[in-house]
PDB file of C-alpha atoms in Angstrom:
ATOM      1  CA  GLN N   1      25.602  -2.254 -22.588  1.00 78.00           C
ATOM      2  CA  VAL N   2      22.224  -0.567 -22.253  1.00 81.00           C
ATOM      3  CA  GLN N   3      21.707   2.756 -23.949  1.00 92.00           C
ATOM      4  CA  LEU N   4      18.933   5.104 -22.917  1.00 95.00           C
ATOM      5  CA  VAL N   5      18.116   8.090 -25.129  1.00 96.00           C
ATOM      6  CA  GLU N   6      15.778  10.827 -23.915  1.00 97.00           C
ATOM      7  CA  SER N   7      13.900  13.214 -26.170  1.00 97.00           C
ATOM      8  CA  GLY N   8      11.051  15.696 -26.020  1.00 98.00           C
ATOM      9  CA  GLY N   9      12.542  18.402 -23.855  1.00 97.00           C
ATOM     10  CA  GLY N  10      12.310  22.065 -24.720  1.00 97.00           C
ATOM     11  CA  LEU N  11      11.112  25.495 -23.703  1.00 98.00           C
ATOM     12  CA  VAL N  12       7.508  25.916 -22.588  1.00 98.00           C
ATOM     13  CA  GLN N  13       5.507  28.568 -20.780  1.00 98.00           C
ATOM     14  CA  ALA N  14       4.200  27.995 -17.284  1.00 98.00           C
ATOM     15  CA  GLY N  15       0.970  26.020 -17.428  1.00 98.00           C
ATOM     16  CA  GLY N  16       2.006  24.251 -20.593  1.00 98.00           C
ATOM     17  CA  SER N  17       2.757  20.597 -21.289  1.00 98.00           C
ATOM     18  CA  LEU N  18       5.587  18.462 -22.585  1.00 98.00           C
ATOM     19  CA  ARG N  19       5.954  14.755 -23.209  1.00 98.00           C
ATOM     20  CA  LEU N  20       9.346  13.202 -22.660  1.00 98.00           C
ATOM     21  CA  SER N  21      10.340   9.887 -24.202  1.00 98.00           C
ATOM     22  CA  CYS N  22      13.164   7.519 -23.355  1.00 97.00           C
ATOM     23  CA  ALA N  23      14.107   4.773 -25.789  1.00 96.00           C
ATOM     24  CA  ALA N  24      16.110   1.804 -24.534  1.00 94.00           C
ATOM     25  CA  SER N  25      18.454  -0.273 -26.649  1.00 88.00           C
ATOM     26  CA  ARG N  26      17.969  -3.703 -25.106  1.00 77.00           C
ATOM     27  CA  ARG N  27      15.131  -6.151 -24.688  1.00 72.00           C
ATOM     28  CA  THR N  28      15.852  -6.210 -20.942  1.00 83.00           C
ATOM     29  CA  PHE N  29      13.751  -3.058 -20.903  1.00 87.00           C
ATOM     30  CA  SER N  30      10.529  -5.068 -20.683  1.00 85.00           C
ATOM     31  CA  THR N  31      11.557  -6.664 -17.371  1.00 86.00           C
ATOM     32  CA  SER N  32      13.085  -3.548 -15.817  1.00 93.00           C
ATOM     33  CA  VAL N  33      11.812  -0.825 -13.548  1.00 96.00           C
ATOM     34  CA  MET N  34      12.154   2.543 -15.257  1.00 97.00           C
ATOM     35  CA  GLY N  35      12.455   5.899 -13.580  1.00 98.00           C
ATOM     36  CA  TRP N  36      12.645   9.599 -14.341  1.00 98.00           C
ATOM     37  CA  PHE N  37      14.858  11.937 -12.369  1.00 98.00           C
ATOM     38  CA  ARG N  38      15.738  15.598 -12.755  1.00 98.00           C
ATOM     39  CA  GLN N  39      18.556  17.893 -11.806  1.00 98.00           C
ATOM     40  CA  ALA N  40      18.376  21.660 -11.618  1.00 97.00           C
ATOM     41  CA  PRO N  41      21.527  23.805 -11.611  1.00 93.00           C
ATOM     42  CA  GLY N  42      23.277  23.655  -8.260  1.00 95.00           C
ATOM     43  CA  LYS N  43      20.941  20.992  -6.909  1.00 97.00           C
ATOM     44  CA  GLU N  44      21.068  17.256  -6.320  1.00 97.00           C
ATOM     45  CA  ARG N  45      19.506  14.897  -8.796  1.00 98.00           C
ATOM     46  CA  GLU N  46      16.015  14.161  -7.537  1.00 98.00           C
ATOM     47  CA  PHE N  47      13.408  11.508  -8.137  1.00 98.00           C
ATOM     48  CA  VAL N  48      10.401  12.348 -10.304  1.00 98.00           C
ATOM     49  CA  ALA N  49       8.561   9.113 -11.127  1.00 98.00           C
ATOM     50  CA  ALA N  50       9.041   5.378 -11.571  1.00 98.00           C
ATOM     51  CA  ILE N  51       7.095   2.523 -13.142  1.00 98.00           C
ATOM     52  CA  SER N  52       7.215  -1.242 -12.765  1.00 97.00           C
ATOM     53  CA  TRP N  53       8.036  -3.557 -15.653  1.00 94.00           C
ATOM     54  CA  SER N  54       4.338  -4.269 -16.266  1.00 93.00           C
ATOM     55  CA  GLY N  55       3.210  -0.699 -15.798  1.00 94.00           C
ATOM     56  CA  GLY N  56       0.935  -1.821 -13.003  1.00 94.00           C
ATOM     57  CA  SER N  57       2.766   0.054 -10.277  1.00 97.00           C
ATOM     58  CA  THR N  58       3.859   3.674 -10.334  1.00 98.00           C
ATOM     59  CA  LEU N  59       5.448   6.056  -7.865  1.00 98.00           C
ATOM     60  CA  TYR N  60       5.648   9.848  -7.965  1.00 98.00           C
ATOM     61  CA  ALA N  61       7.423  12.583  -6.098  1.00 98.00           C
ATOM     62  CA  ASP N  62       4.996  14.729  -4.130  1.00 98.00           C
ATOM     63  CA  SER N  63       6.040  17.771  -6.135  1.00 98.00           C
ATOM     64  CA  VAL N  64       4.729  16.304  -9.408  1.00 98.00           C
ATOM     65  CA  LYS N  65       1.843  14.149  -8.225  1.00 98.00           C
ATOM     66  CA  GLY N  66      -1.326  14.945 -10.125  1.00 98.00           C
ATOM     67  CA  ARG N  67       0.574  16.835 -12.861  1.00 98.00           C
ATOM     68  CA  PHE N  68       2.967  14.242 -14.309  1.00 98.00           C
ATOM     69  CA  THR N  69       2.180  10.760 -15.603  1.00 98.00           C
ATOM     70  CA  ILE N  70       4.702   8.024 -16.285  1.00 98.00           C
ATOM     71  CA  SER N  71       3.860   5.253 -18.745  1.00 98.00           C
ATOM     72  CA  ARG N  72       5.645   2.685 -20.875  1.00 97.00           C
ATOM     73  CA  ASP N  73       5.304   0.724 -24.088  1.00 96.00           C
ATOM     74  CA  ASN N  74       7.319  -2.490 -23.814  1.00 94.00           C
ATOM     75  CA  ALA N  75       6.781  -3.296 -27.484  1.00 93.00           C
ATOM     76  CA  LYS N  76       8.656  -0.094 -28.329  1.00 94.00           C
ATOM     77  CA  ASN N  77      11.197  -0.272 -25.479  1.00 94.00           C
ATOM     78  CA  THR N  78      10.101   3.223 -24.524  1.00 96.00           C
ATOM     79  CA  VAL N  79       9.073   4.981 -21.331  1.00 97.00           C
ATOM     80  CA  TYR N  80       7.238   8.296 -21.310  1.00 98.00           C
ATOM     81  CA  LEU N  81       6.735  11.181 -18.938  1.00 98.00           C
ATOM     82  CA  GLN N  82       3.704  13.343 -19.657  1.00 98.00           C
ATOM     83  CA  MET N  83       4.145  16.666 -17.886  1.00 98.00           C
ATOM     84  CA  ASN N  84       1.156  18.977 -17.522  1.00 98.00           C
ATOM     85  CA  SER N  85       0.627  22.247 -15.666  1.00 98.00           C
ATOM     86  CA  LEU N  86       4.339  22.913 -15.770  1.00 98.00           C
ATOM     87  CA  LYS N  87       5.854  25.375 -13.337  1.00 98.00           C
ATOM     88  CA  PRO N  88       9.129  27.321 -13.481  1.00 97.00           C
ATOM     89  CA  GLU N  89      10.428  25.133 -10.650  1.00 97.00           C
ATOM     90  CA  ASP N  90      10.147  22.114 -12.967  1.00 98.00           C
ATOM     91  CA  THR N  91      13.039  23.528 -14.978  1.00 98.00           C
ATOM     92  CA  ALA N  92      15.843  20.965 -14.986  1.00 98.00           C
ATOM     93  CA  VAL N  93      17.649  18.356 -17.001  1.00 98.00           C
ATOM     94  CA  TYR N  94      15.482  15.255 -17.012  1.00 98.00           C
ATOM     95  CA  TYR N  95      17.082  11.811 -17.001  1.00 98.00           C
ATOM     96  CA  CYS N  96      15.598   8.388 -17.484  1.00 97.00           C
ATOM     97  CA  ALA N  97      17.082   5.435 -15.672  1.00 97.00           C
ATOM     98  CA  GLN N  98      16.765   1.663 -15.702  1.00 96.00           C
ATOM     99  CA  ASP N  99      16.771  -0.656 -12.708  1.00 94.00           C
ATOM    100  CA  ARG N 100      17.185  -4.175 -14.030  1.00 89.00           C
ATOM    101  CA  PHE N 101      16.551  -6.130 -10.878  1.00 87.00           C
ATOM    102  CA  GLY N 102      14.714  -4.058  -8.320  1.00 84.00           C
ATOM    103  CA  THR N 103      11.245  -2.889  -7.492  1.00 91.00           C
ATOM    104  CA  VAL N 104       9.736   0.536  -8.009  1.00 96.00           C
ATOM    105  CA  THR N 105      11.868   2.929  -5.989  1.00 96.00           C
ATOM    106  CA  GLU N 106      12.796   6.581  -5.658  1.00 97.00           C
ATOM    107  CA  ASN N 107      16.347   5.692  -4.648  1.00 96.00           C
ATOM    108  CA  LYS N 108      18.633   6.793  -7.462  1.00 96.00           C
ATOM    109  CA  HIS N 109      21.387   4.462  -6.267  1.00 96.00           C
ATOM    110  CA  GLU N 110      19.227   1.463  -7.191  1.00 96.00           C
ATOM    111  CA  TYR N 111      19.266   2.346 -10.897  1.00 96.00           C
ATOM    112  CA  ASP N 112      21.872   0.699 -13.087  1.00 93.00           C
ATOM    113  CA  TYR N 113      21.784   2.696 -16.316  1.00 94.00           C
ATOM    114  CA  TRP N 114      21.193   6.345 -17.106  1.00 97.00           C
ATOM    115  CA  GLY N 115      20.512   8.410 -20.175  1.00 97.00           C
ATOM    116  CA  GLN N 116      22.292  11.635 -21.084  1.00 96.00           C
ATOM    117  CA  GLY N 117      19.351  13.826 -20.182  1.00 97.00           C
ATOM    118  CA  THR N 118      17.067  16.297 -21.919  1.00 98.00           C
ATOM    119  CA  GLN N 119      16.633  19.931 -20.916  1.00 98.00           C
ATOM    120  CA  VAL N 120      13.223  21.186 -19.838  1.00 98.00           C
ATOM    121  CA  THR N 121      12.851  24.922 -19.331  1.00 98.00           C
ATOM    122  CA  VAL N 122       9.621  26.459 -18.060  1.00 98.00           C
ATOM    123  CA  SER N 123       9.299  30.219 -18.396  1.00 97.00           C
ATOM    124  CA  SER N 124       7.098  32.299 -16.115  1.00 94.00           C
TER     125      SER N 124
END
């Protein structure tokens, strides 16, 4: 069973930055697509960013493009989400997810494993 553990969330003022991390428990991480999603209260879980197993291909939601950067370190079984220029509308629980067999995608139904989430709150 794969375990994904997110960290790095917190409270930040608008315009600030946070770096989220997601550590995976299995070596299958290095051959998996990894994604970040978020869910605000009363809203559907939405795609944020995804990265291929090599890191050579990335995909971003339009709402975060140019502000967020996804990256990974396969030696550490960890994926990161650097979030800059944060806005109050970025407030949500952020989840990392692992897609063992697919390609980079924004489709949450393609992801096999999910973390428990980390809260990000951006104050105005």
